[in-house]
Coordinates of C-alpha atoms in Angstrom, one line a residue:
L1 CA 153.4 -37.0 360.5
G2 CA 153.0 -33.8 362.4
L3 CA 150.9 -30.8 361.5
T4 CA 153.7 -28.9 359.8
E5 CA 154.7 -31.9 357.7
R6 CA 151.1 -32.4 356.6
R7 CA 150.8 -28.8 355.5
C8 CA 154.0 -29.1 353.4
V9 CA 152.7 -32.2 351.7
M10 CA 149.4 -30.5 350.8
N11 CA 151.2 -27.5 349.4
Q12 CA 153.4 -29.7 347.2
L13 CA 150.4 -31.7 345.9
R14 CA 148.6 -28.4 345.1
N15 CA 151.6 -27.1 343.2
V16 CA 151.8 -30.3 341.2
L17 CA 148.1 -30.1 340.3
V18 CA 148.3 -26.5 339.2
A19 CA 151.4 -27.2 337.0
S20 CA 149.7 -30.2 335.3
L21 CA 146.6 -28.1 334.5
A22 CA 148.7 -25.3 333.0
A23 CA 150.6 -27.8 330.8
S24 CA 147.4 -29.3 329.5
A25 CA 146.0 -25.9 328.6
A26 CA 149.2 -24.9 326.8
A27 CA 149.1 -28.1 324.8
Y28 CA 145.4 -27.7 323.8
A29 CA 145.5 -24.0 322.7
P30 CA 147.6 -24.3 319.5
S31 CA 145.5 -27.2 318.1
A32 CA 142.2 -25.3 318.7
L33 CA 143.5 -22.1 317.1
A34 CA 144.8 -24.0 314.1
G35 CA 141.2 -24.9 313.0
M36 CA 139.9 -21.4 313.0
P37 CA 140.2 -19.1 310.0
A38 CA 142.8 -16.4 310.3
T39 CA 141.4 -12.9 310.6
S40 CA 143.4 -9.7 310.9
G41 CA 142.7 -7.0 313.4
T42 CA 141.3 -4.8 310.6
A43 CA 139.0 -7.4 309.1
R44 CA 136.8 -7.8 312.2
P45 CA 135.8 -4.1 312.4
A46 CA 135.2 -4.0 308.6
A47 CA 132.8 -7.0 308.8
A48 CA 131.0 -5.5 311.8
A49 CA 130.7 -2.2 309.9
A50 CA 129.3 -4.0 306.8
A51 CA 126.8 -5.9 308.9
A52 CA 125.7 -2.7 310.6
A53 CA 125.3 -0.9 307.2
Q54 CA 122.8 -3.5 305.9
P55 CA 119.3 -2.4 307.0
S56 CA 117.3 -4.9 309.1
P57 CA 114.1 -6.3 307.6
S58 CA 112.0 -4.3 310.0
R59 CA 113.8 -1.1 309.0
A60 CA 113.3 -1.8 305.3
V61 CA 109.6 -2.3 305.8
R62 CA 109.4 0.8 307.9
A63 CA 111.2 2.9 305.3
G64 CA 109.7 1.6 302.0
G65 CA 106.4 -0.2 302.6
P66 CA 103.2 0.5 304.5
V67 CA 103.2 -0.4 308.2
C68 CA 100.0 -1.6 309.8
Q69 CA 99.7 -0.1 313.3
M70 CA 97.1 -0.8 315.9
R71 CA 95.2 2.3 316.9
R72 CA 93.3 2.8 320.0
G73 CA 89.5 2.8 319.6
R74 CA 88.0 6.2 320.0
Q75 CA 85.0 6.6 322.1
M76 CA 81.8 7.4 320.2
R77 CA 80.8 11.0 320.7
K78 CA 77.2 11.9 321.3
P79 CA 75.5 13.7 318.4
P80 CA 75.1 17.4 319.1
A81 CA 71.7 18.5 320.4
P82 CA 69.4 19.9 317.7
K83 CA 69.2 23.6 317.7
D84 CA 65.9 25.4 318.2
N85 CA 64.3 26.1 314.8
T86 CA 61.3 28.0 316.0
P87 CA 60.4 30.7 313.3
I88 CA 60.8 34.2 314.6
N89 CA 60.3 37.7 313.2
E90 CA 60.7 37.8 309.4
A91 CA 61.1 34.0 309.2
I92 CA 57.4 33.5 310.1
A93 CA 55.7 32.4 306.9
F94 CA 52.2 33.6 307.7
D95 CA 50.5 36.8 306.8
E96 CA 47.9 36.9 309.5
M97 CA 48.2 35.8 313.2
R98 CA 46.8 36.1 316.7
V99 CA 49.3 38.0 318.8
L100 CA 50.0 37.7 322.5
V101 CA 52.4 39.8 324.6
D102 CA 54.5 38.3 327.3
V103 CA 53.9 39.9 330.7
P104 CA 56.5 39.0 333.3
G105 CA 54.9 37.5 336.4
G106 CA 51.4 37.5 335.0
S107 CA 49.2 36.2 332.3
D108 CA 49.9 37.0 328.6
E109 CA 48.2 40.1 327.1
M110 CA 46.0 39.5 324.1
L111 CA 46.5 42.0 321.2
G112 CA 44.1 40.2 318.8
V113 CA 44.3 39.2 315.2
M114 CA 46.5 41.4 313.0
P115 CA 48.7 41.3 309.8
K116 CA 52.3 40.2 310.1
A117 CA 53.5 43.7 309.4
D118 CA 51.6 45.1 312.4
A119 CA 52.8 42.3 314.6
L120 CA 56.4 43.0 313.7
A121 CA 55.9 46.7 314.4
A122 CA 54.4 45.9 317.8
A123 CA 57.4 43.7 318.6
E124 CA 59.9 46.3 317.4
E125 CA 58.1 49.0 319.5
R126 CA 58.6 46.8 322.6
Q127 CA 62.2 45.9 321.6
L128 CA 61.2 42.2 321.7
D129 CA 60.9 39.3 319.1
L130 CA 57.8 37.9 317.4
V131 CA 57.9 34.1 318.0
L132 CA 55.6 31.5 316.4
I133 CA 54.2 29.3 319.2
A134 CA 51.3 27.5 317.5
D135 CA 51.3 26.9 313.8
K136 CA 48.4 24.5 313.8
S137 CA 45.8 27.0 314.9
E138 CA 43.7 29.1 312.6
P139 CA 45.0 31.8 312.6
V140 CA 48.4 30.9 313.9
I141 CA 49.4 32.2 317.3
C142 CA 52.5 34.3 317.8
K143 CA 54.0 35.8 321.0
I144 CA 55.9 39.0 321.5
V145 CA 58.7 37.9 323.9
S146 CA 62.4 37.9 324.2
Y147 CA 63.6 35.0 322.1
D148 CA 66.4 34.1 324.6
K149 CA 63.8 33.9 327.3
F150 CA 61.5 31.8 325.2
R151 CA 64.3 29.4 324.3
F152 CA 65.5 29.2 327.9
N153 CA 61.9 28.4 329.2
K154 CA 61.5 25.8 326.4
E155 CA 64.7 24.0 327.3
K156 CA 63.9 24.1 331.0
K157 CA 60.5 22.6 330.5
K158 CA 61.9 19.9 328.3
K159 CA 64.5 18.9 330.9
E160 CA 61.8 18.9 333.7
Q161 CA 59.6 16.6 331.6
A162 CA 62.5 14.2 330.8
K163 CA 63.5 14.1 334.5
A164 CA 59.9 13.4 335.6
V165 CA 59.6 10.5 333.1
K166 CA 63.0 9.1 334.0
G167 CA 62.4 9.1 337.8
Q168 CA 58.8 7.9 337.6
E169 CA 57.8 4.6 339.0
L170 CA 54.7 2.5 339.1
K171 CA 53.4 1.8 342.6
E172 CA 50.8 -0.9 343.1
L173 CA 48.2 -0.9 345.8
K174 CA 45.9 -3.9 346.3
M175 CA 42.3 -3.6 347.5
S176 CA 39.3 -5.9 348.0
Y177 CA 35.7 -5.3 347.3
K178 CA 35.1 -6.0 351.0
I179 CA 37.6 -3.3 352.1
G180 CA 36.9 -1.5 355.3
A181 CA 37.0 2.2 356.0
H182 CA 40.3 2.1 357.8
D183 CA 42.0 0.1 355.1
F184 CA 40.6 2.4 352.5
D185 CA 42.1 5.4 354.2
V186 CA 45.4 3.7 354.5
R187 CA 45.5 3.0 350.7
L188 CA 44.4 6.6 350.1
R189 CA 47.2 8.1 352.1
S190 CA 49.7 5.8 350.5
A191 CA 48.5 6.8 347.0
Q192 CA 48.7 10.5 347.9
R193 CA 52.3 10.1 349.0
F194 CA 53.2 8.2 345.8
L195 CA 51.6 10.8 343.6
K196 CA 53.3 13.7 345.4
Q197 CA 56.6 11.9 344.7
G198 CA 55.7 11.9 341.0
N199 CA 54.9 8.2 340.6
K200 CA 52.0 6.5 339.0
V201 CA 49.7 4.4 341.2
K202 CA 48.1 1.1 340.0
F203 CA 45.1 -0.1 342.0
S204 CA 44.3 -3.8 341.6
M205 CA 41.5 -5.9 343.0
L206 CA 41.5 -9.7 342.7
F207 CA 38.2 -11.7 342.6
R208 CA 38.6 -15.3 343.8
G209 CA 36.1 -18.0 342.6
R210 CA 32.5 -16.7 342.6
E211 CA 33.6 -13.2 343.9
I212 CA 33.6 -12.1 340.3
V213 CA 29.8 -11.5 340.6
H214 CA 30.7 -8.6 342.9
S215 CA 32.7 -6.7 340.2
A216 CA 30.1 -3.9 340.3
V217 CA 30.8 -3.3 344.0
G218 CA 34.6 -3.3 343.3
K219 CA 34.1 -0.7 340.5
E220 CA 32.3 1.6 342.9
I221 CA 35.2 1.4 345.4
M222 CA 37.7 2.1 342.6
E223 CA 35.7 5.1 341.4
R224 CA 35.4 6.4 345.0
M225 CA 39.2 6.1 345.3
A226 CA 39.7 8.1 342.1
T227 CA 37.4 10.8 343.3
A228 CA 39.3 11.0 346.6
L229 CA 42.5 11.5 344.7
D230 CA 41.2 14.2 342.4
D231 CA 43.3 16.9 344.0
H232 CA 46.5 14.8 343.7
G233 CA 46.3 12.8 340.5
V234 CA 44.7 12.3 337.1
L235 CA 42.8 9.2 336.2
D236 CA 44.9 7.5 333.5
S237 CA 42.8 4.4 333.0
S238 CA 39.3 3.8 334.4
P239 CA 38.5 0.6 336.3
R240 CA 38.5 -2.4 334.0
V241 CA 38.2 -6.2 334.5
F242 CA 41.0 -8.4 333.1
G243 CA 40.1 -12.0 333.7
R244 CA 39.6 -12.1 337.5
Q245 CA 41.4 -8.9 338.2
M246 CA 40.2 -5.3 338.1
I247 CA 42.8 -2.6 337.5
M248 CA 42.8 1.2 337.6
T249 CA 45.7 3.6 337.1
V250 CA 46.1 7.1 338.5
G251 CA 49.0 9.4 337.4
P252 CA 50.4 12.5 339.1
K253 CA 49.2 16.0 338.3
T254 CA 51.5 18.6 336.8
K255 CA 52.5 21.6 338.9
E256 CA 50.3 23.9 336.8
A257 CA 47.3 21.6 337.3
M258 CA 47.8 21.3 341.0
A259 CA 48.1 25.1 341.3
A260 CA 44.9 25.6 339.3
A261 CA 43.1 23.0 341.4
A262 CA 44.3 24.7 344.7
A263 CA 43.1 28.1 343.4
K264 CA 39.8 26.7 342.4
K265 CA 39.3 25.1 345.8
E266 CA 40.2 28.4 347.6
N267 CA 37.7 30.4 345.5
S268 CA 34.9 27.8 346.2

C-alpha cells in the first residue's frame, strides 16, 4: 500500500474505535443512574442550606463553653527600685541633734548641737532641707543640704560602689623567701598596676620540704611588700601560713583615701 492508502486505513480504524467507545458509554450511563436516588433540582440547595445552618462542633464550643487558649509567657519584670526613705525636716523623730551645713566645694560647716526647732529654723533660713545622715550617733547627726542634691550624691555613690565590686578581680603574684631585689621590684610594679585598676592582689609564697623553717623570712618580705604598697592599697589580710603556703591580700584604696594620702605626703 502506498502512503495515501495507509492514511485512509488509519483514519477508518480511528473512527471505528471512537464509535465503539461512544456506544459503550451510552449503554453504561442509564444503568448507573438507575441505582442513584432521584433528587430534584430544589432538593440539593435545600440540603446544602440545612447542612450550613447546623453549627459545627468547634463553633458550638466557641459560642457556649469555655475555650482554653494558649497565651504567650510574659517576661518577668524587675521589681521597682526602693525609694529613698531618709527622714527629712519634720519627719526626723529626734528632739536634739548635731547639725552640719553643706558647703559646695569645701568641707561641711559645723553649727553644733541644738534642738530640732532651731535646726529647722536654720535650714529654712538657708532655703534648704534638714536631712538625717547618722541616726546611730549620740546625738544624731543632721545636715542642712538640698534634699535633691543629697539623694543624687547618694545614688551616685551607690552605683560607683556596685560598679567597683562588679568589675573587681583577684590577681595573684607569687614570690619566694629567696626573692631578689629585681624580682621584688617587678612584683611591686605589677601590684601597683593591678591596684590602680581597682583589683585585689593576692601574694602567695610556697615553701617546699624543709623550707617551711624560713617562714619568718617570708613574712618579713610580705610585710615589706605591704609597706611599699601603702600609697596604693590597703592590707586586707596580713601574712598567714596555710599548710605550706603563706598568703597575704591587699585591696585597692578608695579615691578619697588616695587623695588624703597624697595630701599628707605633700605636707610632709
